[in-house]
Amino acid sequence: MSTDLKKGAWNVDEDQKLITYINRYGLSRSGKSCRLRWMNYLRPNVKKGNFSEEEEEIILVSHSELGNRWSAIAARLSGRSDNDVKNHWHSHLKKRASEQNLVSGATTKNNVNSLPTFETENIEDIQQPANHINDFLESHFSFEEHNFTSSCTPTTNDQQSEHISDYHDIGSPGTIDDLRYFWDQLCPLENLERINNHMDHVTSAHSFIDSNNYLGSYNFYNDNDYDSSILEAW
DNA sequence: AACCTTGGCAACCGCCTCCGG
DNA sequence: TCCGGAGGCGGTTGCCAAGGT
């Protein structure tokens, strides 16, 4: 939708226009229903018809990166709605993706929801292992901290996606051996999930409870491989 | 011809987030 | 700061046409 759409309170003139439209055409639809119809069918430049091979390829690759974030995937296509992409996936591409083994990474690779999670609501229950992690990290890695509420907090899902993608774009300063060592130390701790199938993608960002009981993320680097220019560029 | 199954698409539902008052 | 309404999103359902039995 166009970004220059007016927001805020309605004025009298706009109210009168809306009343006129409703009186004239007798439309008895909810706002949500109207929006859906507009977004999926009536808006300018909406593309209908068969998906091209190129579009399908974009969907397949995007889904392997983003998971079921249909609006983000649709944003990579010109004129396709999220609903169209979603329907096409379920009716055409899902089977093909599974055959090509493109599905599994979707929910664990770039999806922030797949980051290690804690199964408790009591912060004290995980404080001890969190401190252990901090000690371990500080003794073995050079790292800098990023709080989700500052540099790492996206304001929209799309920004979130872009941000996570940025992590991958700058590359992984640590080595696989570093990560393997790290996870070998980490995994005995309960409540933490090992994502060993996607180590190359979890190098830069993981969430932990820091010493101030704050949920943040660390970027950790092996001392020998640490390159300050990467952070400066970031 | 009648019924059943399947696939494709449009729309609805419910949850979450955002924003304005 | 809080609260309510609207928007955004993904999951799910419903409808209909086409094909099979």
Short mmCIF file of N, CA and C (backbone and C1' of nucleotides) in Angstrom, two decimals, chain B, chain C:
data_model
loop_
_atom_site.label_atom_id
_atom_site.label_comp_id
_atom_site.label_asym_id
_atom_site.label_seq_id
_atom_site.Cartn_x
_atom_site.Cartn_y
_atom_site.Cartn_z
P DA B 1 -26.77 -36.91 -18.46
"O5'" DA B 1 -27.01 -37.41 -16.98
"C5'" DA B 1 -28.20 -38.18 -16.73
"C4'" DA B 1 -28.15 -38.67 -15.31
"C3'" DA B 1 -27.95 -37.56 -14.27
"O3'" DA B 1 -28.76 -37.86 -13.12
"C1'" DA B 1 -26.16 -39.11 -14.13
P DA B 2 -28.90 -36.79 -12.06
"O5'" DA B 2 -28.08 -37.42 -10.84
"C5'" DA B 2 -28.35 -38.77 -10.48
"C4'" DA B 2 -27.34 -39.23 -9.45
"C3'" DA B 2 -27.02 -38.20 -8.37
"O3'" DA B 2 -27.07 -38.82 -7.09
"C1'" DA B 2 -25.02 -38.93 -9.41
P DC B 3 -27.03 -37.94 -5.81
"O5'" DC B 3 -25.60 -38.32 -5.22
"C5'" DC B 3 -25.22 -39.69 -5.12
"C4'" DC B 3 -23.72 -39.80 -5.00
"C3'" DC B 3 -23.09 -38.88 -3.95
"O3'" DC B 3 -22.49 -39.67 -2.93
"C1'" DC B 3 -21.84 -38.87 -5.99
P DC B 4 -21.86 -38.98 -1.68
"O5'" DC B 4 -20.30 -39.04 -2.04
"C5'" DC B 4 -19.75 -40.25 -2.52
"C4'" DC B 4 -18.28 -40.04 -2.89
"C3'" DC B 4 -17.50 -39.20 -1.87
"O3'" DC B 4 -16.30 -39.87 -1.51
"C1'" DC B 4 -17.26 -38.31 -4.07
P DT B 5 -15.37 -39.27 -0.41
"O5'" DT B 5 -14.19 -38.66 -1.31
"C5'" DT B 5 -13.65 -39.45 -2.37
"C4'" DT B 5 -12.61 -38.65 -3.13
"C3'" DT B 5 -11.65 -37.83 -2.26
"O3'" DT B 5 -10.33 -38.08 -2.67
"C1'" DT B 5 -12.65 -36.46 -3.92
P DT B 6 -9.11 -37.58 -1.81
"O5'" DT B 6 -8.60 -36.37 -2.71
"C5'" DT B 6 -8.49 -36.55 -4.12
"C4'" DT B 6 -8.27 -35.21 -4.79
"C3'" DT B 6 -7.34 -34.27 -4.03
"O3'" DT B 6 -6.24 -33.95 -4.86
"C1'" DT B 6 -9.31 -33.14 -4.75
P DG B 7 -5.03 -33.13 -4.31
"O5'" DG B 7 -5.23 -31.74 -5.06
"C5'" DG B 7 -5.66 -31.77 -6.43
"C4'" DG B 7 -5.92 -30.35 -6.92
"C3'" DG B 7 -4.98 -29.30 -6.36
"O3'" DG B 7 -4.64 -28.40 -7.41
"C1'" DG B 7 -7.21 -28.76 -5.78
P DG B 8 -3.56 -27.30 -7.20
"O5'" DG B 8 -4.44 -25.98 -7.19
"C5'" DG B 8 -5.38 -25.77 -8.24
"C4'" DG B 8 -6.21 -24.55 -7.95
"C3'" DG B 8 -5.44 -23.36 -7.38
"O3'" DG B 8 -5.77 -22.20 -8.13
"C1'" DG B 8 -7.29 -23.87 -5.99
P DC B 9 -4.96 -20.90 -7.97
"O5'" DC B 9 -6.02 -19.98 -7.21
"C5'" DC B 9 -7.35 -19.91 -7.72
"C4'" DC B 9 -8.28 -19.39 -6.66
"C3'" DC B 9 -7.83 -18.10 -5.97
"O3'" DC B 9 -8.79 -17.09 -6.24
"C1'" DC B 9 -8.65 -19.68 -4.40
P DA B 10 -8.46 -15.61 -5.95
"O5'" DA B 10 -9.55 -15.27 -4.83
"C5'" DA B 10 -10.89 -15.69 -5.05
"C4'" DA B 10 -11.67 -15.62 -3.76
"C3'" DA B 10 -11.51 -14.32 -2.98
"O3'" DA B 10 -12.80 -13.83 -2.64
"C1'" DA B 10 -11.02 -16.19 -1.58
P DA B 11 -12.96 -12.45 -1.94
"O5'" DA B 11 -13.19 -12.89 -0.43
"C5'" DA B 11 -14.18 -13.88 -0.16
"C4'" DA B 11 -14.06 -14.36 1.26
"C3'" DA B 11 -14.00 -13.25 2.32
"O3'" DA B 11 -15.10 -13.41 3.20
"C1'" DA B 11 -12.33 -14.91 2.70
P DC B 12 -15.38 -12.39 4.35
"O5'" DC B 12 -15.04 -13.27 5.64
"C5'" DC B 12 -15.55 -14.60 5.69
"C4'" DC B 12 -14.90 -15.34 6.85
"C3'" DC B 12 -14.88 -14.57 8.17
"O3'" DC B 12 -15.35 -15.43 9.20
"C1'" DC B 12 -12.70 -15.33 7.62
P DC B 13 -15.66 -14.86 10.63
"O5'" DC B 13 -14.38 -15.34 11.46
"C5'" DC B 13 -13.99 -16.70 11.35
"C4'" DC B 13 -12.80 -16.97 12.26
"C3'" DC B 13 -12.81 -16.16 13.56
"O3'" DC B 13 -12.50 -17.01 14.64
"C1'" DC B 13 -10.78 -15.77 12.34
P DG B 14 -12.80 -16.51 16.14
"O5'" DG B 14 -11.32 -16.30 16.68
"C5'" DG B 14 -10.37 -17.34 16.50
"C4'" DG B 14 -8.97 -16.81 16.76
"C3'" DG B 14 -8.85 -15.92 18.00
"O3'" DG B 14 -7.67 -16.28 18.69
"C1'" DG B 14 -8.01 -14.81 16.11
P DC B 15 -7.45 -15.83 20.19
"O5'" DC B 15 -5.95 -15.30 20.13
"C5'" DC B 15 -4.99 -16.04 19.38
"C4'" DC B 15 -3.92 -15.10 18.88
"C3'" DC B 15 -3.41 -14.10 19.93
"O3'" DC B 15 -2.02 -14.28 20.11
"C1'" DC B 15 -3.89 -13.02 17.86
P DC B 16 -1.30 -13.57 21.30
"O5'" DC B 16 -0.52 -12.39 20.57
"C5'" DC B 16 0.25 -12.69 19.41
"C4'" DC B 16 0.64 -11.41 18.71
"C3'" DC B 16 1.16 -10.31 19.65
"O3'" DC B 16 2.46 -9.91 19.23
"C1'" DC B 16 -0.52 -9.47 18.17
P DT B 17 3.24 -8.84 20.09
"O5'" DT B 17 3.10 -7.53 19.19
"C5'" DT B 17 3.30 -7.66 17.78
"C4'" DT B 17 3.00 -6.33 17.11
"C3'" DT B 17 3.57 -5.10 17.82
"O3'" DT B 17 4.22 -4.28 16.87
"C1'" DT B 17 1.23 -4.84 17.46
P DC B 18 5.04 -3.02 17.32
"O5'" DC B 18 4.10 -1.84 16.82
"C5'" DC B 18 3.50 -1.94 15.54
"C4'" DC B 18 2.48 -0.84 15.33
"C3'" DC B 18 2.91 0.52 15.89
"O3'" DC B 18 2.64 1.51 14.93
"C1'" DC B 18 0.80 -0.11 16.78
P DC B 19 3.30 2.92 15.02
"O5'" DC B 19 2.02 3.84 15.27
"C5'" DC B 19 0.82 3.56 14.56
"C4'" DC B 19 -0.34 4.28 15.20
"C3'" DC B 19 0.02 5.64 15.81
"O3'" DC B 19 -0.98 6.57 15.45
"C1'" DC B 19 -1.07 4.29 17.41
P DG B 20 -0.60 8.11 15.34
"O5'" DG B 20 -1.93 8.78 15.90
"C5'" DG B 20 -3.18 8.23 15.52
"C4'" DG B 20 -4.19 8.38 16.64
"C3'" DG B 20 -4.15 9.74 17.33
"O3'" DG B 20 -5.48 10.19 17.52
"C1'" DG B 20 -3.88 8.01 18.93
P DG B 21 -5.77 11.66 17.92
"O5'" DG B 21 -6.58 11.47 19.28
"C5'" DG B 21 -7.68 10.55 19.29
"C4'" DG B 21 -8.06 10.25 20.72
"C3'" DG B 21 -8.17 11.48 21.62
"O3'" DG B 21 -9.34 11.38 22.43
"C1'" DG B 21 -6.66 9.91 22.57
P DT C 1 6.14 5.85 31.40
"O5'" DT C 1 4.59 5.54 31.67
"C5'" DT C 1 4.05 5.83 32.94
"C4'" DT C 1 2.60 5.40 32.96
"C3'" DT C 1 2.35 4.00 32.36
"O3'" DT C 1 1.44 3.29 33.18
"C1'" DT C 1 1.03 5.61 31.23
P DC C 2 1.10 1.81 32.87
"O5'" DC C 2 -0.41 1.93 32.36
"C5'" DC C 2 -1.29 2.81 33.06
"C4'" DC C 2 -2.61 2.91 32.32
"C3'" DC C 2 -3.11 1.60 31.71
"O3'" DC C 2 -4.48 1.42 32.01
"C1'" DC C 2 -3.00 3.28 30.03
P DC C 3 -5.18 0.03 31.76
"O5'" DC C 3 -6.13 0.39 30.53
"C5'" DC C 3 -6.87 1.62 30.57
"C4'" DC C 3 -7.51 1.85 29.22
"C3'" DC C 3 -8.00 0.57 28.54
"O3'" DC C 3 -9.30 0.78 28.03
"C1'" DC C 3 -6.57 1.78 27.08
P DG C 4 -10.27 -0.45 27.75
"O5'" DG C 4 -10.82 -0.08 26.30
"C5'" DG C 4 -11.20 1.27 26.03
"C4'" DG C 4 -11.05 1.54 24.55
"C3'" DG C 4 -11.59 0.44 23.64
"O3'" DG C 4 -12.35 1.02 22.61
"C1'" DG C 4 -9.32 0.89 23.11
P DG C 5 -13.29 0.12 21.70
"O5'" DG C 5 -12.73 0.47 20.24
"C5'" DG C 5 -12.46 1.83 19.93
"C4'" DG C 5 -11.54 1.89 18.74
"C3'" DG C 5 -11.92 0.94 17.60
"O3'" DG C 5 -11.86 1.65 16.38
"C1'" DG C 5 -9.67 0.56 18.26
P DA C 6 -12.48 1.04 15.06
"O5'" DA C 6 -11.19 0.87 14.15
"C5'" DA C 6 -10.28 1.97 14.06
"C4'" DA C 6 -8.98 1.49 13.46
"C3'" DA C 6 -9.14 0.57 12.25
"O3'" DA C 6 -8.34 1.05 11.19
"C1'" DA C 6 -7.72 -0.43 13.89
P DG C 7 -8.32 0.33 9.80
"O5'" DG C 7 -6.88 -0.33 9.85
"C5'" DG C 7 -5.77 0.48 10.22
"C4'" DG C 7 -4.51 -0.37 10.30
"C3'" DG C 7 -4.27 -1.28 9.10
"O3'" DG C 7 -2.90 -1.21 8.77
"C1'" DG C 7 -4.34 -2.57 11.08
P DG C 8 -2.36 -1.91 7.46
"O5'" DG C 8 -1.69 -3.22 8.05
"C5'" DG C 8 -0.67 -3.08 9.04
"C4'" DG C 8 -0.13 -4.45 9.41
"C3'" DG C 8 0.06 -5.41 8.23
"O3'" DG C 8 1.34 -6.01 8.34
"C1'" DG C 8 -1.29 -6.42 9.91
P DC C 9 1.90 -6.90 7.14
"O5'" DC C 9 1.69 -8.37 7.71
"C5'" DC C 9 2.24 -8.69 8.99
"C4'" DC C 9 1.65 -10.00 9.48
"C3'" DC C 9 1.64 -11.11 8.42
"O3'" DC C 9 2.68 -12.04 8.72
"C1'" DC C 9 -0.38 -11.05 9.75
P DG C 10 3.06 -13.14 7.70
"O5'" DG C 10 2.38 -14.43 8.34
"C5'" DG C 10 2.68 -14.76 9.68
"C4'" DG C 10 1.74 -15.84 10.16
"C3'" DG C 10 1.66 -17.09 9.26
"O3'" DG C 10 1.68 -18.24 10.09
"C1'" DG C 10 -0.50 -16.16 9.53
P DG C 11 1.52 -19.70 9.49
"O5'" DG C 11 0.06 -20.15 9.97
"C5'" DG C 11 -0.26 -20.03 11.35
"C4'" DG C 11 -1.70 -20.46 11.59
"C3'" DG C 11 -2.09 -21.79 10.96
"O3'" DG C 11 -2.88 -22.54 11.89
"C1'" DG C 11 -3.52 -20.07 10.13
P DT C 12 -3.37 -24.00 11.54
"O5'" DT C 12 -4.84 -23.77 10.97
"C5'" DT C 12 -5.75 -22.99 11.76
"C4'" DT C 12 -7.01 -22.72 10.96
"C3'" DT C 12 -7.59 -23.95 10.25
"O3'" DT C 12 -8.80 -24.29 10.91
"C1'" DT C 12 -7.62 -21.98 8.87
P DT C 13 -9.69 -25.54 10.38
"O5'" DT C 13 -10.81 -24.79 9.52
"C5'" DT C 13 -11.39 -23.60 10.04
"C4'" DT C 13 -12.31 -22.98 9.01
"C3'" DT C 13 -13.23 -23.99 8.29
"O3'" DT C 13 -14.55 -23.47 8.29
"C1'" DT C 13 -12.02 -22.69 6.71
P DG C 14 -15.78 -24.38 7.86
"O5'" DG C 14 -16.23 -23.69 6.49
"C5'" DG C 14 -16.29 -22.27 6.43
"C4'" DG C 14 -16.60 -21.82 5.02
"C3'" DG C 14 -17.54 -22.76 4.26
"O3'" DG C 14 -18.42 -21.98 3.47
"C1'" DG C 14 -15.47 -22.56 3.11
P DC C 15 -19.69 -22.65 2.77
"O5'" DC C 15 -19.41 -22.33 1.23
"C5'" DC C 15 -18.91 -21.04 0.88
"C4'" DC C 15 -18.32 -21.09 -0.52
"C3'" DC C 15 -19.13 -21.95 -1.50
"O3'" DC C 15 -19.38 -21.18 -2.67
"C1'" DC C 15 -16.84 -22.56 -1.53
P DC C 16 -20.54 -21.63 -3.65
"O5'" DC C 16 -19.70 -22.05 -4.95
"C5'" DC C 16 -18.61 -21.23 -5.35
"C4'" DC C 16 -17.70 -22.00 -6.28
"C3'" DC C 16 -18.43 -22.96 -7.22
"O3'" DC C 16 -17.91 -22.79 -8.53
"C1'" DC C 16 -16.69 -24.08 -6.11
P DA C 17 -18.83 -23.12 -9.79
"O5'" DA C 17 -17.74 -23.64 -10.83
"C5'" DA C 17 -16.45 -23.04 -10.81
"C4'" DA C 17 -15.38 -24.08 -11.07
"C3'" DA C 17 -15.74 -25.09 -12.17
"O3'" DA C 17 -14.65 -25.23 -13.05
"C1'" DA C 17 -15.12 -26.24 -10.19
P DA C 18 -14.84 -25.91 -14.45
"O5'" DA C 18 -13.84 -27.14 -14.38
"C5'" DA C 18 -12.57 -26.96 -13.75
"C4'" DA C 18 -11.98 -28.31 -13.39
"C3'" DA C 18 -12.25 -29.41 -14.42
"O3'" DA C 18 -11.05 -30.10 -14.69
"C1'" DA C 18 -12.94 -30.12 -12.27
P DG C 19 -10.96 -31.07 -15.93
"O5'" DG C 19 -10.70 -32.48 -15.22
"C5'" DG C 19 -9.75 -32.54 -14.14
"C4'" DG C 19 -9.99 -33.78 -13.31
"C3'" DG C 19 -10.25 -35.05 -14.14
"O3'" DG C 19 -9.35 -36.07 -13.72
"C1'" DG C 19 -11.89 -34.79 -12.45
P DG C 20 -9.33 -37.45 -14.49
"O5'" DG C 20 -9.96 -38.41 -13.38
"C5'" DG C 20 -9.46 -38.34 -12.05
"C4'" DG C 20 -10.26 -39.26 -11.15
"C3'" DG C 20 -10.56 -40.63 -11.74
"O3'" DG C 20 -10.36 -41.64 -10.76
"C1'" DG C 20 -12.59 -39.57 -11.10
P DT C 21 -10.38 -43.16 -11.17
"O5'" DT C 21 -11.75 -43.67 -10.56
"C5'" DT C 21 -12.04 -43.42 -9.18
"C4'" DT C 21 -13.46 -43.85 -8.86
"C3'" DT C 21 -13.87 -45.19 -9.48
"O3'" DT C 21 -14.44 -46.03 -8.49
"C1'" DT C 21 -15.49 -43.54 -9.95
#
